[in-house]
Amino acid sequence: MNKLFLIILAASISASAHAQKYMTRTGKITFDATAPKSPEQIDAVNNEVAAILSAADGKLVFQVPVRSFKFQRDLMQQHFNENYMESDKYPKAEFKGGIEGKDAGIASTSGSHNVTVKGKLTIHGVTKEVSVPGKITVADKKVKLEATFAVKLEDYGISIPNLVADKVGKEAKITVNSELTGK
Amino acid sequence: MRCISTALLLLTCSFAGYGQSTDDLMSELDNATKTDKKEEVTATFKATRIINSSTVENLAAGVLDFRILHRFGRVSDGTENFFGIDNATTRIGLDYGVTKWLMVGIGHNTLGKTNDGFAKVKLLSQKVDGTPVSVSWFGGIAALGGKAPQMPPGMEYYFTHRLAYTNQLLIARKFSKKLSLQLMPSVVHLNLIDSSKFSNTMFSMGIGGRYKVSNRVAVTAEYYYRINNADMPFSGVTTYNSFSLGADIETGGHVFQLFFTNSQGITERSFINQTTDTWTDGQLHFGFNISRVFTVVRPKEFRNNAPAKNW
């Protein structure tokens, strides 16, 4: 029994030593919420996204400071923060989840892999389960995460008044393009 | 049995170490992104003007604002002048955000055929749990147009006689999501006044504010108390302190401001010091400010993309 104890102890130590993590504070997320026939583009870029990926088990978290979304028009940015996202009340959007199924540990293998990421997405104080297809590219102590998915604004308690319904769509297309480096 | 349970306990512990929970990862991110930088308070006001007065809000860098300001005649004129609608004064102007902290503007007023220009500089920004107020300096110059007035014998009317200068300190605080107030100590200097009995330099204290009644509608008001020269007439007519009451209505692309005021003039010298109507006699003017903003220089994040569509 003592031997088993030692083996488990050794295994646990070696496992945590191998728990390689990748991180960024300058990840990029963009979104486009332009209504189909809108005369102007409703899109924004955020270059201050923080994320950590734990390579061995594929656990992944994102933190998005809402105020860091930059719009082409300052007025849109004001309205986005004040009326739609209420960023004073909900300063961050978050994702907590991981790479699904047998691919969970895939970030330990270099190359480009198509994966599905599942987890809880919190926007505007509302949390929903999401499942998102994406691409993960591992090379040279860096991991690149790419994904495109759509969220229904309604699902996250963001209401668009009729006045701007011809410009702001019911869905926002979110594009993640972030490079994480090994810690 | 004991051995097995210890082993199981260790096994679970080892897995916990092996894969931290997402909550642990999130707090790791929290620690990594923590900064001591205090966040700036934004949207103290919806627009760059309360009603007549400038606010501490500046246009963003690279944004051009085309403004049409309208003040109708006296409502008390009644049906004769269609409650003032027949006698409007207008200012058309262009404002531009040069940098985050500097904004400039020019305009032409139908009243007195006045041309004016101003600069507004952000000196301090209110911060969450930090600086309690935002402070801006406003400096304006206005030149009367039109024909030279009748001068006393032996006196000539020089161009400098047409000029008035305004200096204001705008001190604002956003008290809550809904309530913002602004104090405006002001100095207006007129190069030419009617009588040597009065001072060319006039001091006043303005106060203004807004209260949001919904996400898109706010009630606004502003008032100026004149410290000296309050009894100085304008063209022989008694003057009063300026008081305006209105509403900001936010639509998609701009803020529409509607209000009642006893001041028909739009430049600082007119509304602060040359208001000849009074609320108590119902000598009100209905007015509105409309603005349309154009993004001239796009934020750096968008410079590589297709050109911005302004319409």
Coordinates of C-alpha atoms in Angstrom, one line a residue:
Chain A
M1 CA 0.0 0.0 0.0
N2 CA 2.8 2.3 0.8
K3 CA 4.2 1.8 -2.7
L4 CA 0.9 2.8 -4.3
F5 CA 0.8 5.9 -2.1
L6 CA 4.3 6.9 -3.4
I7 CA 3.4 6.2 -7.0
I8 CA 0.3 8.4 -6.8
L9 CA 2.3 11.1 -5.1
A10 CA 5.0 11.0 -7.7
A11 CA 2.3 11.0 -10.5
S12 CA 0.5 14.0 -9.0
I13 CA 3.8 16.0 -8.7
S14 CA 4.9 15.3 -12.2
A15 CA 1.4 16.1 -13.6
S16 CA 1.3 19.5 -12.0
A17 CA 4.9 20.2 -13.2
H18 CA 3.7 19.5 -16.8
A19 CA 0.6 21.7 -16.5
Q20 CA 1.8 24.1 -19.2
K21 CA -0.3 27.3 -19.4
Y22 CA -0.6 29.8 -22.1
M23 CA -1.7 33.4 -21.5
T24 CA -2.4 36.8 -23.1
R25 CA -3.5 40.2 -22.0
T26 CA -3.6 41.6 -25.6
G27 CA -5.9 39.2 -27.3
K28 CA -8.2 40.4 -30.0
I29 CA -12.0 40.1 -30.2
T30 CA -14.1 41.9 -32.8
F31 CA -17.8 41.9 -33.3
D32 CA -20.2 43.0 -36.0
A33 CA -23.8 43.7 -35.1
T34 CA -24.8 45.4 -38.3
A35 CA -28.4 44.8 -39.4
P36 CA -28.8 43.3 -42.9
K37 CA -29.7 46.5 -44.7
S38 CA -28.0 49.0 -42.4
P39 CA -26.5 52.1 -44.0
E40 CA -23.6 52.1 -41.5
Q41 CA -21.3 49.5 -40.1
I42 CA -21.8 48.7 -36.4
D43 CA -18.6 47.0 -35.5
A44 CA -15.9 47.2 -32.8
V45 CA -12.5 45.9 -32.0
N46 CA -11.1 45.0 -28.6
N47 CA -7.3 44.5 -28.3
E48 CA -7.2 44.1 -24.5
V49 CA -8.7 40.7 -24.1
A50 CA -7.1 38.5 -21.4
A51 CA -7.1 34.7 -21.7
I52 CA -5.5 31.6 -20.1
L53 CA -5.4 28.1 -21.6
S54 CA -4.3 25.2 -19.6
A55 CA -2.7 22.9 -22.3
A56 CA -3.0 19.5 -20.6
D57 CA -6.7 19.5 -20.0
G58 CA -7.9 22.2 -22.4
K59 CA -9.5 24.5 -19.8
L60 CA -9.9 27.9 -21.2
V61 CA -11.0 31.3 -19.7
F62 CA -11.5 34.6 -21.3
Q63 CA -12.0 38.0 -19.8
V64 CA -13.1 40.9 -22.0
P65 CA -13.1 44.5 -20.6
V66 CA -16.3 45.9 -22.3
R67 CA -15.1 49.5 -22.3
S68 CA -12.1 48.6 -24.4
F69 CA -14.2 48.0 -27.4
K70 CA -13.3 50.7 -30.0
F71 CA -15.9 51.8 -32.5
Q72 CA -15.4 53.7 -35.7
R73 CA -17.7 56.3 -34.3
D74 CA -17.4 57.7 -30.8
L75 CA -21.1 58.2 -30.4
M76 CA -21.7 54.5 -31.1
Q77 CA -19.1 53.6 -28.4
Q78 CA -20.9 55.9 -25.9
H79 CA -24.2 54.3 -26.7
F80 CA -22.8 50.8 -26.6
N81 CA -21.4 51.4 -23.1
E82 CA -24.2 53.5 -21.7
N83 CA -27.3 52.0 -23.1
Y84 CA -26.7 48.5 -24.4
M85 CA -23.9 46.9 -22.4
E86 CA -24.2 49.1 -19.2
S87 CA -20.5 48.7 -18.8
D88 CA -20.5 50.7 -15.5
K89 CA -22.6 47.9 -14.0
Y90 CA -21.1 45.0 -16.0
P91 CA -17.5 46.0 -16.8
K92 CA -16.4 42.6 -18.0
A93 CA -17.6 39.8 -20.3
E94 CA -16.3 36.4 -19.5
F95 CA -16.0 32.9 -20.8
K96 CA -15.3 29.8 -18.6
G97 CA -15.0 26.5 -20.3
G98 CA -12.7 24.3 -22.2
I99 CA -11.9 22.2 -25.3
E100 CA -14.5 19.4 -25.6
G101 CA -14.0 15.7 -25.6
K102 CA -11.0 13.8 -26.7
D103 CA -9.3 16.9 -28.0
A104 CA -9.0 18.4 -24.5
G105 CA -5.2 17.9 -24.3
I106 CA -4.6 18.9 -27.9
A107 CA -2.8 22.1 -27.1
S108 CA 0.2 19.9 -26.0
T109 CA 0.6 18.8 -29.6
S110 CA 1.9 21.3 -32.1
G111 CA 0.0 21.9 -35.3
S112 CA -3.3 23.2 -36.3
H113 CA -6.4 21.6 -34.9
N114 CA -10.1 22.1 -35.3
V115 CA -11.8 21.8 -32.0
T116 CA -15.1 22.6 -30.2
V117 CA -15.0 24.8 -27.1
K118 CA -17.8 24.5 -24.7
G119 CA -18.6 26.6 -21.6
K120 CA -20.4 29.4 -19.9
L121 CA -20.4 32.8 -21.6
T122 CA -21.3 35.8 -19.5
I123 CA -22.3 39.1 -21.3
H124 CA -24.2 42.0 -19.7
G125 CA -24.6 40.0 -16.5
V126 CA -26.3 37.1 -18.2
T127 CA -24.7 33.6 -18.3
K128 CA -25.4 31.1 -21.1
E129 CA -24.0 27.8 -22.1
V130 CA -22.3 28.0 -25.5
S131 CA -20.6 25.6 -27.8
V132 CA -18.3 27.1 -30.4
P133 CA -16.3 25.6 -33.2
G134 CA -12.8 27.0 -33.5
K135 CA -9.2 26.5 -34.6
I136 CA -6.3 26.1 -32.3
T137 CA -2.7 26.4 -33.7
V138 CA 0.1 25.3 -31.5
A139 CA 3.7 26.3 -32.5
D140 CA 6.8 27.5 -30.8
K141 CA 5.5 28.1 -27.3
K142 CA 2.6 30.0 -28.7
V143 CA -1.1 29.0 -29.1
K144 CA -3.3 30.8 -31.5
L145 CA -7.1 30.7 -30.9
E146 CA -9.5 31.5 -33.7
A147 CA -13.2 31.3 -33.7
T148 CA -16.3 32.9 -35.1
F149 CA -19.7 32.6 -33.7
A150 CA -23.0 34.5 -33.3
V151 CA -24.8 35.5 -30.2
K152 CA -28.4 36.6 -30.0
L153 CA -28.5 40.0 -28.2
E154 CA -31.9 39.2 -26.8
D155 CA -30.4 36.1 -25.0
Y156 CA -28.2 38.4 -23.0
G157 CA -30.9 40.9 -22.0
I158 CA -29.7 43.5 -24.5
S159 CA -32.7 45.2 -26.1
I160 CA -32.4 47.2 -29.3
P161 CA -35.0 50.0 -29.6
N162 CA -37.1 50.2 -32.7
L163 CA -35.4 53.5 -33.5
V164 CA -32.1 51.8 -34.4
A165 CA -33.4 48.4 -35.3
D166 CA -32.6 49.1 -39.0
K167 CA -29.0 49.5 -38.1
V168 CA -28.3 47.2 -35.1
G169 CA -29.0 43.6 -35.9
K170 CA -30.6 41.0 -33.6
E171 CA -27.3 39.0 -33.6
A172 CA -23.7 39.9 -33.2
K173 CA -21.1 38.0 -35.0
I174 CA -18.1 37.6 -32.7
T175 CA -14.6 36.8 -34.0
V176 CA -11.9 35.7 -31.7
N177 CA -8.3 36.0 -32.8
S178 CA -5.9 35.8 -29.9
E179 CA -2.4 34.6 -29.5
L180 CA -1.4 33.2 -26.2
T181 CA 2.2 32.7 -25.1
G182 CA 3.6 30.0 -22.7
K183 CA 4.0 31.1 -19.1
Chain B
M1 CA -9.4 0.7 4.2
R2 CA -7.7 3.7 5.6
C3 CA -4.9 3.3 3.1
I4 CA -7.3 3.1 0.2
S5 CA -9.2 6.2 1.3
T6 CA -5.9 8.1 1.7
A7 CA -5.0 7.0 -1.8
L8 CA -8.3 8.1 -3.2
L9 CA -8.0 11.5 -1.5
L10 CA -4.6 11.9 -2.9
L11 CA -5.8 10.9 -6.3
T12 CA -8.5 13.6 -6.3
C13 CA -6.0 16.1 -5.0
S14 CA -3.6 15.2 -7.8
F15 CA -6.3 15.7 -10.4
A16 CA -7.1 19.1 -8.8
G17 CA -3.5 20.1 -9.2
Y18 CA -3.4 18.6 -12.6
G19 CA -6.3 20.7 -13.9
Q20 CA -7.1 23.8 -12.0
S21 CA -10.7 24.7 -12.1
T22 CA -11.8 27.5 -14.5
D23 CA -12.6 29.6 -11.5
D24 CA -8.9 29.3 -10.4
L25 CA -7.8 30.3 -13.9
M26 CA -10.2 33.2 -13.8
S27 CA -8.8 34.5 -10.6
E28 CA -5.3 34.1 -12.0
L29 CA -6.5 36.4 -14.9
D30 CA -7.9 38.8 -12.4
N31 CA -4.6 39.1 -10.7
A32 CA -2.7 39.4 -14.0
T33 CA -4.9 42.2 -15.3
K34 CA -5.2 44.1 -12.0
T35 CA -4.1 47.7 -12.4
D36 CA -3.9 50.7 -10.1
K37 CA -5.2 52.9 -12.8
K38 CA -8.5 54.5 -11.9
E39 CA -11.2 54.5 -14.4
E40 CA -12.4 57.7 -16.0
V41 CA -16.0 58.6 -15.5
T42 CA -17.7 58.9 -18.9
A43 CA -20.8 60.4 -20.3
T44 CA -21.2 63.1 -17.7
F45 CA -23.4 64.8 -20.2
K46 CA -24.9 63.5 -23.4
A47 CA -23.7 66.4 -25.6
T48 CA -21.1 69.1 -25.8
R49 CA -23.7 71.7 -24.8
I50 CA -26.1 71.7 -21.8
I51 CA -28.4 74.1 -23.6
N52 CA -26.5 77.3 -24.3
S53 CA -23.5 76.5 -22.2
S54 CA -20.7 74.2 -23.1
T55 CA -20.3 71.0 -21.1
V56 CA -17.1 69.2 -20.0
E57 CA -17.8 66.7 -22.8
N58 CA -15.4 67.0 -25.8
L59 CA -15.8 65.5 -29.2
A60 CA -13.5 62.5 -29.8
A61 CA -10.4 63.2 -31.8
G62 CA -11.1 63.3 -35.5
V63 CA -14.8 63.9 -35.1
L64 CA -16.5 66.8 -36.9
D65 CA -19.9 68.1 -35.6
F66 CA -22.2 70.1 -37.8
R67 CA -24.5 72.1 -35.5
I68 CA -27.7 74.0 -36.2
L69 CA -29.0 75.9 -33.2
H70 CA -32.3 77.6 -33.4
R71 CA -34.0 80.0 -31.0
F72 CA -37.5 81.2 -32.0
G73 CA -39.1 84.5 -31.0
R74 CA -41.1 85.1 -27.8
V75 CA -43.9 82.6 -27.2
S76 CA -45.7 85.6 -25.5
D77 CA -46.0 87.3 -28.9
G78 CA -49.0 85.0 -29.4
T79 CA -50.8 84.4 -32.7
E80 CA -49.4 87.6 -34.3
N81 CA -46.0 86.0 -34.7
F82 CA -47.2 82.4 -34.4
F83 CA -46.0 82.1 -30.8
G84 CA -42.5 83.2 -31.9
I85 CA -42.0 80.8 -34.7
D86 CA -41.9 83.7 -37.2
N87 CA -38.9 85.3 -35.6
A88 CA -36.1 82.8 -35.3
T89 CA -32.4 83.4 -34.7
T90 CA -30.0 80.7 -35.8
R91 CA -26.4 79.7 -35.3
I92 CA -24.8 77.4 -37.8
G93 CA -21.4 76.0 -36.7
L94 CA -18.8 73.4 -37.1
D95 CA -17.0 71.9 -34.1
Y96 CA -14.0 69.6 -34.3
G97 CA -12.2 67.3 -31.9
V98 CA -8.5 67.9 -32.5
T99 CA -7.2 65.6 -29.7
K100 CA -8.9 63.8 -26.8
W101 CA -8.4 67.0 -24.7
L102 CA -8.8 69.8 -27.3
M103 CA -11.9 70.8 -29.2
V104 CA -12.4 73.9 -31.3
G105 CA -15.4 75.4 -33.1
I106 CA -16.5 78.2 -35.3
G107 CA -20.0 79.5 -36.1
H108 CA -22.1 82.2 -37.5
N109 CA -25.1 83.8 -35.7
T110 CA -28.0 85.6 -37.4
L111 CA -28.3 87.7 -34.3
G112 CA -26.0 90.7 -34.7
K113 CA -24.5 88.9 -37.7
T114 CA -21.9 87.6 -35.2
N115 CA -19.1 85.3 -36.1
D116 CA -17.6 83.3 -33.2
G117 CA -14.9 80.9 -32.4
F118 CA -13.9 78.9 -29.4
A119 CA -11.5 76.4 -27.9
K120 CA -12.2 74.0 -25.1
V121 CA -9.5 72.2 -23.2
K122 CA -10.0 69.3 -20.8
L123 CA -7.9 69.9 -17.7
L124 CA -9.1 67.2 -15.3
S125 CA -11.2 64.1 -15.7
Q126 CA -13.4 62.7 -13.0
K127 CA -12.3 59.2 -11.9
V128 CA -14.1 56.4 -10.2
D129 CA -12.9 56.6 -6.5
G130 CA -10.4 59.3 -7.6
T131 CA -10.6 62.9 -8.9
P132 CA -14.0 64.1 -7.8
V133 CA -14.7 66.5 -10.7
S134 CA -14.0 67.1 -14.4
V135 CA -12.7 70.5 -15.2
S136 CA -12.4 72.2 -18.6
W137 CA -11.5 75.6 -19.8
F138 CA -13.6 77.3 -22.4
G139 CA -12.3 80.4 -24.3
G140 CA -14.4 82.1 -26.9
I141 CA -14.3 85.2 -29.0
A142 CA -17.2 86.7 -30.9
A143 CA -17.2 89.5 -33.5
L144 CA -20.3 91.5 -34.2
G145 CA -21.0 91.9 -37.9
G146 CA -23.1 94.3 -39.8
K147 CA -23.0 98.1 -40.1
A148 CA -21.1 100.3 -37.6
P149 CA -23.4 101.7 -35.0
Q150 CA -23.8 105.5 -34.5
M151 CA -20.8 106.6 -32.5
P152 CA -20.6 109.7 -30.3
P153 CA -19.0 112.6 -32.2
G154 CA -15.2 112.3 -32.4
M155 CA -15.2 108.6 -31.9
E156 CA -14.5 106.0 -34.5
Y157 CA -15.8 102.5 -34.6
Y158 CA -12.8 100.1 -34.9
F159 CA -12.9 96.4 -35.6
T160 CA -11.8 95.7 -32.0
H161 CA -15.0 97.4 -30.8
R162 CA -16.9 94.5 -32.3
L163 CA -15.2 91.9 -30.2
A164 CA -16.2 90.2 -27.0
Y165 CA -14.1 87.6 -25.1
T166 CA -15.4 84.8 -22.9
N167 CA -13.4 82.7 -20.4
Q168 CA -15.2 80.0 -18.5
L169 CA -14.1 77.3 -16.1
L170 CA -16.4 74.3 -16.4
I171 CA -16.4 72.2 -13.2
A172 CA -18.6 69.2 -13.5
R173 CA -19.4 66.1 -11.4
K174 CA -21.4 63.1 -12.4
F175 CA -23.1 62.3 -9.0
S176 CA -24.9 59.2 -10.2
K177 CA -25.8 57.5 -13.5
K178 CA -28.6 60.0 -13.7
L179 CA -27.5 63.2 -12.1
S180 CA -24.7 65.5 -13.3
L181 CA -24.1 69.1 -12.3
Q182 CA -21.8 71.7 -13.6
L183 CA -20.6 75.0 -12.1
M184 CA -19.4 77.7 -14.6
P185 CA -17.6 80.7 -13.2
S186 CA -17.5 83.0 -16.2
V187 CA -15.8 86.2 -17.3
V188 CA -17.1 88.1 -20.4
H189 CA -15.2 91.1 -21.6
L190 CA -16.9 93.5 -24.1
N191 CA -14.5 95.9 -25.8
L192 CA -17.3 98.4 -26.3
I193 CA -20.1 99.2 -24.0
D194 CA -22.7 102.0 -24.0
S195 CA -21.8 103.8 -20.8
S196 CA -18.6 104.3 -18.7
K197 CA -20.9 103.8 -15.7
F198 CA -20.4 100.1 -16.1
S199 CA -17.4 97.8 -16.3
N200 CA -16.3 96.2 -19.6
T201 CA -15.5 93.0 -17.7
M202 CA -18.4 91.1 -16.4
F203 CA -18.3 88.3 -13.9
S204 CA -21.0 85.7 -13.5
M205 CA -21.6 82.2 -12.0
G206 CA -23.5 79.7 -14.0
I207 CA -24.9 76.4 -12.8
G208 CA -26.3 73.7 -15.1
G209 CA -27.2 70.0 -15.0
R210 CA -29.0 67.1 -16.3
Y211 CA -31.2 64.3 -14.9
K212 CA -31.7 61.2 -16.9
V213 CA -35.3 60.1 -16.9
S214 CA -34.6 57.1 -19.1
N215 CA -31.6 55.7 -21.0
R216 CA -32.4 58.1 -23.9
V217 CA -34.1 61.1 -22.4
A218 CA -32.7 63.6 -19.9
V219 CA -34.1 66.8 -18.4
T220 CA -31.6 69.7 -18.6
A221 CA -31.4 73.2 -17.0
E222 CA -29.0 76.0 -16.7
Y223 CA -28.9 79.4 -14.9
Y224 CA -26.5 82.3 -14.8
Y225 CA -26.2 84.7 -11.9
R226 CA -24.5 88.0 -12.9
I227 CA -22.2 89.2 -10.2
N228 CA -21.6 92.7 -11.5
N229 CA -23.2 94.8 -14.3
A230 CA -26.6 93.1 -13.6
D231 CA -28.3 96.4 -14.0
M232 CA -26.5 97.3 -17.3
P233 CA -29.1 97.6 -20.0
F234 CA -28.6 96.3 -23.5
S235 CA -29.6 98.8 -26.3
G236 CA -31.5 100.7 -23.6
V237 CA -33.5 97.6 -22.5
T238 CA -33.4 96.0 -19.0
T239 CA -31.5 92.8 -18.9
Y240 CA -32.2 89.6 -16.9
N241 CA -30.4 86.5 -15.7
S242 CA -30.5 83.7 -18.2
F243 CA -32.5 80.6 -17.4
S244 CA -33.2 77.6 -19.7
L245 CA -35.0 74.4 -19.2
G246 CA -35.1 71.6 -21.7
A247 CA -34.8 67.9 -22.7
D248 CA -32.1 65.9 -24.4
I249 CA -33.5 63.2 -26.6
E250 CA -31.0 60.7 -27.9
T251 CA -31.7 59.2 -31.3
G252 CA -29.4 56.8 -33.1
G253 CA -26.9 59.2 -34.6
H254 CA -27.3 62.3 -32.5
V255 CA -28.7 64.1 -29.5
F256 CA -31.7 66.3 -30.1
Q257 CA -32.0 69.1 -27.6
L258 CA -35.3 70.9 -27.1
F259 CA -35.8 73.7 -24.6
F260 CA -37.4 76.9 -23.4
T261 CA -35.1 79.9 -22.6
N262 CA -35.4 83.6 -22.0
S263 CA -32.2 84.2 -24.0
Q264 CA -32.5 84.5 -27.7
G265 CA -28.8 85.0 -28.3
I266 CA -26.5 82.0 -28.6
T267 CA -23.0 83.4 -28.1
E268 CA -21.9 83.8 -24.4
R269 CA -22.0 87.6 -24.5
S270 CA -25.6 87.5 -25.6
F271 CA -27.1 84.8 -23.4
I272 CA -25.1 85.6 -20.2
N273 CA -25.1 89.4 -20.3
Q274 CA -27.6 90.6 -22.9
T275 CA -30.7 88.7 -22.1
T276 CA -33.6 91.2 -22.4
D277 CA -36.5 88.8 -21.8
T278 CA -37.8 87.4 -18.5
W279 CA -39.6 84.2 -17.6
T280 CA -41.9 86.0 -15.2
D281 CA -43.5 87.9 -18.1
G282 CA -43.7 84.7 -20.2
Q283 CA -41.1 86.1 -22.6
L284 CA -39.9 82.6 -23.5
H285 CA -38.2 81.3 -26.6
F286 CA -38.6 77.8 -27.8
G287 CA -35.4 76.5 -29.2
F288 CA -33.6 73.4 -30.4
N289 CA -30.0 72.2 -31.0
I290 CA -29.4 69.6 -33.7
S291 CA -26.1 68.1 -34.5
R292 CA -24.7 65.6 -36.9
V293 CA -21.4 64.1 -36.3
F294 CA -19.0 62.9 -39.0
T295 CA -15.9 60.7 -38.3
V296 CA -13.2 62.5 -40.3
V297 CA -10.2 60.7 -38.9
R298 CA -11.0 57.1 -37.9
P299 CA -9.7 55.5 -34.7
K300 CA -6.4 53.7 -35.3
E301 CA -8.0 50.3 -34.9
F302 CA -9.9 50.9 -38.1
R303 CA -7.4 52.7 -40.4
N304 CA -6.6 49.6 -42.5
N305 CA -10.2 48.8 -43.3
A306 CA -12.6 50.1 -46.0
P307 CA -13.5 53.7 -45.7
A308 CA -16.1 54.6 -43.0
K309 CA -19.6 55.1 -44.3
N310 CA -20.9 58.4 -43.0
W311 CA -24.5 58.0 -44.2

